[in-house]
Coordinates of C-alpha atoms in Angstrom, one line a residue:
X1 CA 55.9 -5.0 17.5
X2 CA 56.3 -1.4 18.7
X3 CA 52.8 -0.4 19.8
X4 CA 53.8 3.2 19.2
X5 CA 54.6 2.7 15.5
X6 CA 52.4 3.7 12.6
X7 CA 52.3 0.1 11.4
X8 CA 50.9 -1.2 14.6
X9 CA 48.2 1.6 14.6
X10 CA 47.2 0.8 11.1
X11 CA 47.0 -3.0 11.7
X12 CA 45.0 -2.4 14.9
X13 CA 42.5 -0.1 13.1
X14 CA 42.1 -2.6 10.2
X15 CA 41.5 -5.5 12.6
X16 CA 39.0 -3.4 14.6
X17 CA 37.1 -2.5 11.5
X18 CA 37.0 -6.1 10.4
X19 CA 35.7 -7.4 13.7
X20 CA 33.0 -4.7 13.9
X21 CA 32.0 -5.3 10.3
X22 CA 31.7 -9.0 10.8
X23 CA 29.7 -8.5 14.0
X24 CA 27.3 -6.1 12.2
X25 CA 26.9 -8.4 9.2
X26 CA 26.2 -11.4 11.4
X27 CA 23.6 -9.5 13.4
X28 CA 21.9 -8.3 10.2
X29 CA 21.8 -11.9 8.8
X30 CA 20.5 -13.2 12.1
X31 CA 17.7 -10.6 12.2
X32 CA 16.8 -10.7 8.5
X33 CA 14.1 -13.3 8.8
X34 CA 12.5 -11.6 11.8
X35 CA 12.6 -8.2 10.1
X36 CA 10.9 -9.6 7.0
X37 CA 8.3 -11.4 9.1
X38 CA 7.5 -8.1 10.9
X39 CA 7.3 -6.3 7.5
X40 CA 5.0 -9.0 6.1
X41 CA 2.7 -8.8 9.3
X42 CA 2.5 -5.0 8.9
X43 CA 1.5 -5.4 5.3
X44 CA -1.2 -7.9 6.3
X45 CA -2.5 -5.5 8.9
X46 CA -2.8 -2.7 6.3
X47 CA -4.6 -4.9 3.8
X48 CA -7.1 -6.0 6.5
X49 CA -7.5 -2.3 7.7
X50 CA -8.9 -1.5 4.2
X51 CA -11.6 -4.0 4.9
X52 CA -12.2 -2.5 8.3
X53 CA -10.8 -5.5 10.1
X54 CA -8.6 -4.7 13.1
X55 CA -7.0 -7.8 14.6
X56 CA -5.2 -8.0 17.9
X57 CA -1.5 -7.1 17.4
X58 CA -0.4 -10.7 18.0
X59 CA -3.0 -12.2 15.8
X60 CA -2.5 -10.5 12.5
X61 CA -1.3 -13.6 10.6
X62 CA -4.2 -15.7 11.8
X63 CA -6.7 -13.0 10.9
X64 CA -5.1 -12.6 7.5
X65 CA -5.3 -16.3 6.9
X66 CA -8.9 -16.4 7.9
X67 CA -10.2 -13.4 5.9
X68 CA -8.0 -13.2 2.8
X69 CA -9.3 -16.3 1.1
X70 CA -7.6 -15.7 -2.3
X71 CA -5.0 -13.5 -3.9
X72 CA -3.9 -13.3 -7.5
X73 CA -2.5 -11.0 -10.2
X74 CA -4.3 -9.7 -13.3
X75 CA -3.2 -7.5 -16.2
X76 CA -4.9 -4.4 -17.5
X77 CA -7.2 -6.5 -19.6
X78 CA -8.6 -8.1 -16.5
X79 CA -7.0 -11.5 -17.3
X80 CA -5.1 -13.6 -14.7
X81 CA -1.3 -13.6 -15.0
X82 CA 1.5 -15.3 -13.1
X83 CA 2.8 -13.7 -10.0
X84 CA 2.5 -13.6 -6.2
X85 CA 0.1 -10.8 -5.3
X86 CA 1.6 -10.3 -1.8
X87 CA 5.2 -9.9 -2.9
X88 CA 4.7 -7.7 -6.0
X89 CA 6.4 -4.3 -5.6
X90 CA 3.6 -1.9 -6.3
X91 CA 5.9 1.1 -6.1
X92 CA 7.7 -0.3 -9.1
X93 CA 4.6 -1.3 -11.0
X94 CA 2.9 2.1 -10.9
X95 CA 5.9 3.5 -12.8
X96 CA 5.2 1.3 -15.8
X97 CA 2.6 1.8 -18.5
X98 CA -0.7 0.2 -17.6
X99 CA -0.3 -2.5 -20.3
X100 CA 2.9 -3.7 -18.6
X101 CA 1.8 -3.8 -15.0
X102 CA 1.2 -6.8 -12.8
X103 CA -1.9 -5.9 -10.7
X104 CA -2.5 -7.6 -7.3
X105 CA -5.9 -8.5 -6.1
X106 CA -6.8 -9.6 -2.6
X107 CA -10.2 -11.3 -1.9
X108 CA -11.5 -10.8 1.6
X109 CA -14.3 -12.8 3.2
X110 CA -16.0 -11.0 6.0
X111 CA -17.7 -12.7 9.0
X112 CA -21.1 -12.0 7.4
X113 CA -20.1 -14.0 4.3
X114 CA -19.7 -11.0 2.0
X115 CA -16.7 -10.6 -0.3
X116 CA -14.5 -7.5 -0.7
X117 CA -11.9 -7.0 -3.3
X118 CA -8.8 -5.1 -2.0
X119 CA -6.5 -3.3 -4.4
X120 CA -3.2 -1.6 -3.5
X121 CA -2.3 2.0 -4.3
X122 CA 1.0 3.9 -4.4
X123 CA 2.0 7.4 -5.1
X124 CA 3.8 10.6 -4.0
X125 CA 3.0 13.1 -1.3
X126 CA 4.7 16.3 -0.4
X127 CA 7.8 14.9 1.3
X128 CA 7.9 11.2 0.2
X129 CA 5.9 8.2 -0.8
X130 CA 2.3 7.6 0.1
X131 CA 0.4 4.3 -0.3
X132 CA -2.7 2.4 0.8
X133 CA -5.3 -0.1 0.0
X134 CA -8.9 0.3 -1.1
X135 CA -11.6 -2.4 -0.5
X136 CA -14.5 -2.7 -2.9
X137 CA -17.8 -4.4 -2.7
X138 CA -18.5 -7.4 -4.9
X139 CA -19.9 -5.0 -7.6
X140 CA -16.4 -3.8 -8.3
X141 CA -17.4 -0.1 -7.8
X142 CA -18.6 0.8 -4.3
X143 CA -15.8 1.5 -1.8
X144 CA -16.3 -0.5 1.4
X145 CA -13.2 0.9 3.2
X146 CA -9.9 2.6 2.6
X147 CA -6.5 2.7 4.3
X148 CA -3.8 5.2 3.5
X149 CA -0.3 5.7 5.0
X150 CA 2.8 7.9 4.4
X151 CA 6.5 8.0 5.0
X152 CA 7.1 11.6 6.0
X153 CA 4.2 13.9 5.6
X154 CA 3.8 16.8 7.9
X155 CA 2.1 16.0 11.3
X156 CA -1.3 17.7 11.6
X157 CA -1.4 18.4 7.9
X158 CA -0.6 15.9 5.1
X159 CA -0.1 13.1 7.7
X160 CA -3.8 13.3 8.4
X161 CA -4.4 11.0 5.4
X162 CA -3.7 8.1 7.6
X163 CA -6.4 9.0 10.1
X164 CA -9.9 7.4 10.1
X165 CA -11.4 10.9 9.7
X166 CA -10.0 11.1 6.2
X167 CA -10.1 7.4 5.2
X168 CA -13.7 7.0 6.2
X169 CA -14.8 9.7 3.7
X170 CA -14.3 7.2 0.9
X171 CA -16.9 4.7 2.2
X172 CA -19.8 4.3 -0.1
X173 CA -18.3 6.2 -3.0
X174 CA -18.3 4.6 -6.4
X175 CA -15.6 4.1 -9.1
X176 CA -18.2 3.6 -11.8
X177 CA -20.7 6.3 -12.7
X178 CA -23.2 5.7 -15.6
X179 CA -21.2 2.6 -16.5
X180 CA -18.0 4.8 -16.9
X181 CA -14.9 4.3 -14.7
X182 CA -14.2 7.5 -12.7
X183 CA -11.6 7.3 -10.0
X184 CA -12.5 9.2 -6.8
X185 CA -11.3 12.8 -6.8
X186 CA -9.7 14.5 -3.8
X187 CA -10.5 18.2 -3.9
X188 CA -10.0 21.3 -1.8
X189 CA -12.8 21.7 0.8
X190 CA -15.7 23.6 -0.6
X191 CA -14.8 22.8 -4.2
X192 CA -16.1 20.2 -6.6
X193 CA -14.4 18.2 -9.4
X194 CA -15.0 19.3 -13.0
X195 CA -16.6 16.0 -13.9
X196 CA -19.3 13.7 -12.4
X197 CA -16.9 11.6 -10.4
X198 CA -17.5 11.0 -6.7
X199 CA -15.1 13.1 -4.5
X200 CA -13.9 13.8 -1.0
X201 CA -12.6 16.9 0.6
X202 CA -8.9 17.0 1.0
X203 CA -7.0 17.6 4.3
X204 CA -7.1 21.2 5.3
X205 CA -3.6 22.6 5.0
X206 CA -2.4 19.5 3.2
X207 CA -3.2 20.4 -0.4
X208 CA -0.2 18.8 -2.0
X209 CA -0.6 15.6 -0.1
X210 CA -4.3 15.5 -0.8
X211 CA -3.7 16.0 -4.5
X212 CA -1.2 13.2 -4.3
X213 CA -3.9 10.9 -2.9
X214 CA -6.2 11.7 -5.8
X215 CA -3.4 11.2 -8.3
X216 CA -2.4 7.9 -6.6
X217 CA -6.0 6.6 -6.8
X218 CA -6.3 7.5 -10.5
X219 CA -2.9 6.1 -11.5
X220 CA -3.1 2.9 -9.3
X221 CA -6.7 1.9 -10.0
X222 CA -7.4 2.9 -13.6
X223 CA -5.5 -0.1 -14.9
X224 CA -8.0 -2.3 -13.0
X225 CA -11.1 -1.0 -14.7
X226 CA -11.3 -4.0 -17.1
X227 CA -11.1 -6.4 -14.2
X228 CA -13.5 -4.5 -12.0
X229 CA -16.0 -4.5 -15.0
X230 CA -15.9 -8.3 -14.8
X231 CA -17.0 -8.1 -11.2
X232 CA -20.0 -5.9 -12.0
X233 CA -21.3 -8.5 -14.6
X234 CA -21.1 -11.4 -12.2

């Protein structure tokens, strides 16, 4: 075949594209399990972080297996339903009406024997999604610890929600006040919420992201109020 012909050039390009495509597809398939394992380990790390547990980077799976002694799914009535708490897509669940959501719960046992109940949250910041986990004491109200993360918030501003300086503000606050469920408010520094709910100061210069955290907590945790009420009566 004439190597200078259009036919040869076309066939050569097609074969090259096929070879590269097959190579990329094979590589993707070969790495899929490892990528999923890394994603799972990172999720475990985030769940543990809400309970103030920081395992060594190469010991996340063991730490998760040691401390997360139970996980299950409930509905908005606080009743157990079928489902795998770890694999539920919280980003999809928060878009649904509360009555249709599958709500994951992770039970954490600390070294001192106390139990914490860890709930996932998901919402929107200024530039993209934000998410996190909130660990509650056994009374279903008092926050033991919180972890928040983001996809693309502005460094030094909205991105500060992932720093301990912000997350630690939630420690000791309560979701129930006078037997009424009141999600934690995130307000501009120096201001107070209109109601009696507990609150934290938002990130300076990150007003939209801070508001996003407050909205995320309200939307994500409000459907759990029936379940959390059952904890308070134990």
